[in-house]
Amino acid sequence: QVYVVFSEELKCWCRSLVESVRYQVDGCQLSCFLVDYAKYCYVPSESIRVLPGAFAKIPHRAKKCRLHCTKPLTLHIDYCENTAKIGPAKRWDTAAIEHFRKLLE
């Protein structure tokens, strides 16, 4: 279900999907995906509202997606053997993410 949350970063109300809830001493924080900005953010539970019916029918501007069959790689350096090989990684390197963003631009 799509809700409306107030984003402190954007200083406006945004449509969002609630991903998860974190309970803290001072209340709940919601992890949200802003469907019109393709951003993730945390908002306090006081900053969420039910979306009126007419606005819920407007299509989202952002969609979650993944690159099909693309796995992260990294450079493995063996100082003893004085070699470097590209191999699988658990996460994408910062340089690879930055390079991909530049390609998209």
Short mmCIF file of C-alpha atoms in Angstrom, two decimals:
data_model
loop_
_atom_site.label_atom_id
_atom_site.label_comp_id
_atom_site.label_asym_id
_atom_site.label_seq_id
_atom_site.Cartn_x
_atom_site.Cartn_y
_atom_site.Cartn_z
CA GLN A 1 0.00 0.00 0.00
CA VAL A 2 1.21 3.49 -0.84
CA TYR A 3 1.30 6.10 1.94
CA VAL A 4 2.26 9.77 2.15
CA VAL A 5 5.28 10.66 4.30
CA PHE A 6 7.02 13.94 5.01
CA SER A 7 10.63 13.89 3.79
CA GLU A 8 12.92 16.17 5.82
CA GLU A 9 15.54 16.01 3.06
CA LEU A 10 13.14 17.11 0.30
CA LYS A 11 11.03 19.32 2.60
CA CYS A 12 7.76 18.03 1.12
CA TRP A 13 5.14 15.30 1.35
CA CYS A 14 5.92 12.30 -0.88
CA ARG A 15 4.23 9.07 -1.87
CA SER A 16 6.07 6.07 -0.44
CA LEU A 17 6.07 2.37 0.22
CA VAL A 18 6.93 1.31 3.77
CA GLU A 19 9.81 -1.18 3.70
CA SER A 20 10.28 -1.86 7.42
CA VAL A 21 9.66 -0.52 10.92
CA ARG A 22 12.37 0.18 13.53
CA TYR A 23 11.29 0.52 17.14
CA GLN A 24 13.31 2.99 19.19
CA VAL A 25 13.08 4.48 22.66
CA ASP A 26 11.42 7.67 21.41
CA GLY A 27 9.00 5.92 18.99
CA CYS A 28 8.94 4.13 15.65
CA GLN A 29 10.93 4.96 12.54
CA LEU A 30 9.79 3.74 9.15
CA SER A 31 12.13 2.83 6.33
CA CYS A 32 10.40 4.13 3.18
CA PHE A 33 10.95 4.02 -0.58
CA LEU A 34 9.82 7.29 -2.18
CA VAL A 35 8.09 6.12 -5.36
CA ASP A 36 8.37 9.45 -7.20
CA TYR A 37 12.01 10.15 -6.31
CA ALA A 38 13.55 6.63 -6.20
CA LYS A 39 15.05 7.40 -2.78
CA TYR A 40 15.11 5.55 0.51
CA CYS A 41 14.62 7.45 3.74
CA TYR A 42 13.69 7.04 7.39
CA VAL A 43 10.72 8.95 8.76
CA PRO A 44 9.16 9.03 12.23
CA SER A 45 5.79 7.34 12.56
CA GLU A 46 4.16 10.74 13.19
CA SER A 47 5.08 11.78 9.62
CA ILE A 48 2.98 9.19 7.78
CA ARG A 49 -0.54 9.60 6.39
CA VAL A 50 -2.98 7.47 4.43
CA LEU A 51 -3.03 8.38 0.76
CA PRO A 52 -6.42 9.60 -0.53
CA GLY A 53 -7.98 7.24 -3.11
CA ALA A 54 -7.63 9.47 -6.18
CA PHE A 55 -3.88 9.95 -5.63
CA ALA A 56 -3.28 6.23 -5.15
CA LYS A 57 -4.25 5.64 -8.80
CA ILE A 58 -1.52 7.89 -10.22
CA PRO A 59 1.34 5.73 -11.61
CA HIS A 60 4.70 5.81 -9.82
CA ARG A 61 7.51 7.72 -11.49
CA ALA A 62 10.20 5.41 -10.07
CA LYS A 63 10.38 1.64 -10.13
CA LYS A 64 12.65 -0.70 -8.24
CA CYS A 65 14.79 -2.70 -10.63
CA ARG A 66 17.93 -4.79 -10.80
CA LEU A 67 20.40 -5.58 -13.54
CA HIS A 68 19.55 -9.07 -14.78
CA CYS A 69 22.32 -11.67 -14.28
CA THR A 70 24.88 -8.99 -13.37
CA LYS A 71 27.04 -9.90 -10.41
CA PRO A 72 29.55 -7.64 -8.63
CA LEU A 73 33.24 -8.15 -9.37
CA THR A 74 36.32 -6.83 -7.65
CA LEU A 75 40.05 -6.89 -8.11
CA HIS A 76 41.77 -9.47 -5.87
CA ILE A 77 45.43 -8.60 -5.31
CA ASP A 78 47.87 -11.27 -4.07
CA TYR A 79 50.96 -9.47 -2.77
CA CYS A 80 52.88 -12.71 -2.18
CA GLU A 81 52.42 -13.92 -5.76
CA ASN A 82 52.54 -10.36 -7.17
CA THR A 83 49.34 -10.96 -9.18
CA ALA A 84 45.97 -9.32 -9.60
CA LYS A 85 42.81 -11.11 -10.77
CA ILE A 86 39.21 -10.04 -11.20
CA GLY A 87 36.86 -12.25 -9.20
CA PRO A 88 33.42 -12.32 -7.60
CA ALA A 89 32.56 -9.98 -4.74
CA LYS A 90 29.79 -9.78 -2.15
CA ARG A 91 29.09 -6.09 -2.79
CA TRP A 92 29.66 -3.58 -5.56
CA ASP A 93 32.78 -1.44 -5.20
CA THR A 94 32.27 2.30 -4.78
CA ALA A 95 34.23 2.93 -7.98
CA ALA A 96 31.99 0.54 -9.94
CA ILE A 97 28.85 2.28 -8.65
CA GLU A 98 30.24 5.69 -9.59
CA HIS A 99 31.25 4.44 -13.06
CA PHE A 100 27.74 3.03 -13.63
CA ARG A 101 26.14 6.35 -12.62
CA LYS A 102 28.37 8.21 -15.09
CA LEU A 103 27.35 5.79 -17.85
CA LEU A 104 23.70 6.47 -17.11
CA GLU A 105 24.22 10.23 -17.39
#
